[in-house]
Amino acid sequence: KNNNNNNNNNNNNILVDEDLHGLDKWKNDNEHLRKCAGKEQVMVEVRSNDNDSFGRGNEKRMSFHTFLDLVEGGDSKHYLTTQDVAANDDGQPDLMADFMKTLKDDFPLRPKLIGNLVPQNINIWMGNNRDGASSGLHHDYHDNLYIVLRGQKNFRLYSPKDTEKIYSR
């Protein structure tokens, strides 16, 4: 369903109703997240100032509760990014990090929206920046389903035909 209520730009937002209503608990505040996962340790990217970009490998371990306190306090230098996952004896990685497993009852592991695709990894990204922040030009090795619950996220997608013309990390 297209939502054209935003008169500030011509972007179309896609609203997904389906079986993702469990995420409604995450929309308005962080209390549910804090209650379920606050004690979990997470790796957080850190930048030295608001003009730096994320994605440079500067990481710090902290409790999710501490990270939420920073975000709620207006901090824009910390960003919750992809968490490391454990692997089984055969080397097969888990679907999600232990931190995400504390929240797994809030969302389906295979939303109807993805059809026959099989998820390879489930993550949460979270940050706070009034002026926007960039993770820099990069590519992902797997398909993505991005669900924005608060704020906005802008993507620039490039054709694979342009691979030779662009530099990514």
Coordinates of C-alpha atoms in Angstrom, one line a residue:
K1 CA 0.0 0.0 0.0
N2 CA 1.5 3.4 -1.0
N3 CA 1.2 6.2 1.5
N4 CA 1.5 9.6 -0.2
N5 CA 0.7 11.7 3.0
N6 CA 4.2 13.2 3.1
N7 CA 4.0 16.4 1.2
N8 CA 7.7 17.3 1.7
N9 CA 8.9 14.8 -1.0
N10 CA 7.8 12.5 -3.7
N11 CA 8.9 9.3 -2.1
N12 CA 6.4 6.5 -1.7
N13 CA 6.4 4.7 1.7
I14 CA 5.3 1.1 1.7
L15 CA 3.2 0.2 4.7
V16 CA 3.4 -3.4 5.7
D17 CA 0.5 -4.6 7.9
E18 CA 0.6 -8.4 7.6
D19 CA 2.0 -10.4 10.5
L20 CA 4.4 -7.7 11.8
H21 CA 2.1 -6.2 14.4
G22 CA 4.3 -7.5 17.2
L23 CA 6.7 -4.7 16.3
D24 CA 4.1 -2.1 17.3
K25 CA 5.5 -2.5 20.8
W26 CA 8.7 -0.9 19.5
K27 CA 7.2 2.2 17.9
N28 CA 6.5 4.7 20.5
D29 CA 9.2 4.2 23.2
N30 CA 11.9 1.9 24.3
E31 CA 10.3 0.4 27.4
H32 CA 9.4 -3.0 25.8
L33 CA 12.9 -3.2 24.3
R34 CA 14.5 -2.3 27.6
K35 CA 12.4 -4.9 29.5
C36 CA 13.1 -7.8 27.1
A37 CA 16.7 -7.1 26.1
G38 CA 18.1 -4.3 28.3
K39 CA 20.6 -6.6 30.1
E40 CA 22.0 -8.0 26.9
Q41 CA 25.5 -7.0 25.8
V42 CA 25.7 -5.5 22.3
M43 CA 28.4 -4.1 20.0
V44 CA 27.8 -0.5 19.2
E45 CA 29.6 1.6 16.5
V46 CA 31.1 4.8 17.8
R47 CA 32.2 7.8 15.9
S48 CA 34.3 10.7 17.3
N49 CA 32.0 13.5 16.1
D50 CA 28.7 14.1 14.2
N51 CA 30.6 14.7 10.9
D52 CA 32.2 11.3 10.9
S53 CA 30.4 8.4 9.2
F54 CA 29.7 5.1 10.8
G55 CA 31.1 1.8 9.4
R56 CA 34.7 2.5 10.2
G57 CA 35.1 -0.4 12.6
N58 CA 35.2 1.6 15.8
E59 CA 33.1 -0.5 18.1
K60 CA 32.4 -0.7 21.8
R61 CA 30.6 -3.3 23.9
M62 CA 27.9 -2.1 26.3
S63 CA 24.5 -3.2 27.6
F64 CA 21.5 -2.5 25.4
H65 CA 20.1 -0.6 28.4
T66 CA 23.1 1.8 28.3
F67 CA 22.8 2.2 24.6
L68 CA 19.1 3.0 24.9
D69 CA 20.0 5.6 27.6
L70 CA 22.4 7.3 25.2
V71 CA 19.9 7.4 22.4
E72 CA 17.1 8.7 24.6
G73 CA 19.5 11.4 25.8
G74 CA 20.0 12.6 22.3
D75 CA 23.4 11.0 21.7
S76 CA 24.2 10.7 17.9
K77 CA 27.7 9.2 18.2
H78 CA 26.6 5.6 19.0
Y79 CA 24.9 3.3 16.5
L80 CA 23.6 -0.2 17.1
T81 CA 24.6 -2.2 14.1
T82 CA 24.9 -5.9 13.0
Q83 CA 25.6 -8.1 15.9
D84 CA 28.0 -11.1 15.7
V85 CA 26.3 -14.5 15.6
A86 CA 27.5 -17.8 17.0
A87 CA 28.1 -20.8 14.7
N88 CA 27.2 -24.4 15.3
D89 CA 29.7 -27.3 15.2
D90 CA 29.3 -27.5 11.4
G91 CA 30.2 -23.8 11.0
Q92 CA 26.6 -22.8 10.2
P93 CA 25.8 -19.4 11.7
D94 CA 22.8 -18.8 13.8
L95 CA 19.9 -16.8 12.3
M96 CA 20.3 -14.1 14.9
A97 CA 22.5 -13.0 17.8
D98 CA 21.6 -13.9 21.4
F99 CA 20.5 -10.2 21.8
M100 CA 17.9 -10.6 19.0
K101 CA 16.7 -13.9 20.4
T102 CA 15.4 -12.1 23.5
L103 CA 13.1 -10.1 21.1
K104 CA 12.1 -12.9 18.7
D105 CA 8.6 -13.3 20.0
D106 CA 7.8 -9.8 18.6
F107 CA 8.2 -10.7 14.9
P108 CA 7.8 -13.7 12.6
L109 CA 11.0 -15.4 11.5
R110 CA 9.5 -15.6 7.9
P111 CA 7.0 -12.8 7.3
K112 CA 4.5 -13.5 4.6
L113 CA 5.9 -10.5 2.7
I114 CA 9.1 -12.5 1.8
G115 CA 7.3 -15.4 0.2
N116 CA 9.7 -18.3 -0.3
L117 CA 12.9 -16.5 0.6
V118 CA 14.7 -18.0 3.5
P119 CA 16.1 -15.5 6.0
Q120 CA 19.9 -15.8 6.5
N121 CA 20.3 -13.2 9.3
I122 CA 18.0 -11.0 11.4
N123 CA 19.4 -7.8 12.9
I124 CA 18.3 -4.5 14.4
W125 CA 19.9 -1.2 13.6
M126 CA 19.3 1.8 15.8
G127 CA 20.6 5.3 16.2
N128 CA 19.8 8.9 16.7
N129 CA 20.7 11.7 14.4
R130 CA 18.6 14.7 13.6
D131 CA 20.8 15.7 10.6
G132 CA 21.1 12.2 9.2
A133 CA 24.1 9.8 9.3
S134 CA 25.7 7.6 6.7
S135 CA 27.2 4.1 6.8
G136 CA 29.0 5.0 3.6
L137 CA 28.7 3.3 0.2
H138 CA 28.7 -0.5 0.7
H139 CA 27.1 -3.6 -0.6
D140 CA 25.3 -6.4 1.3
Y141 CA 25.8 -10.0 0.4
H142 CA 22.2 -11.0 1.1
D143 CA 18.7 -9.7 0.4
N144 CA 17.3 -7.1 2.9
L145 CA 13.9 -6.5 4.3
Y146 CA 14.1 -3.1 6.1
I147 CA 11.3 -2.1 8.5
V148 CA 11.6 1.5 9.7
L149 CA 9.6 1.9 12.9
R150 CA 10.7 5.4 13.9
G151 CA 12.2 8.2 11.9
Q152 CA 13.3 7.7 8.4
K153 CA 15.9 5.9 6.4
N154 CA 17.1 6.9 2.9
F155 CA 18.7 4.4 0.5
R156 CA 20.6 4.9 -2.7
L157 CA 20.5 1.9 -4.9
Y158 CA 22.7 1.5 -7.9
S159 CA 22.4 -0.9 -10.8
P160 CA 24.8 -3.9 -10.9
K161 CA 25.7 -2.6 -14.3
D162 CA 27.5 0.4 -12.6
T163 CA 29.8 -1.9 -10.5
E164 CA 32.9 -0.9 -12.4
K165 CA 32.1 2.8 -11.9
I166 CA 31.7 2.9 -8.1
Y167 CA 33.9 2.1 -5.2
S168 CA 32.5 0.4 -2.1
R169 CA 34.3 -0.9 1.0

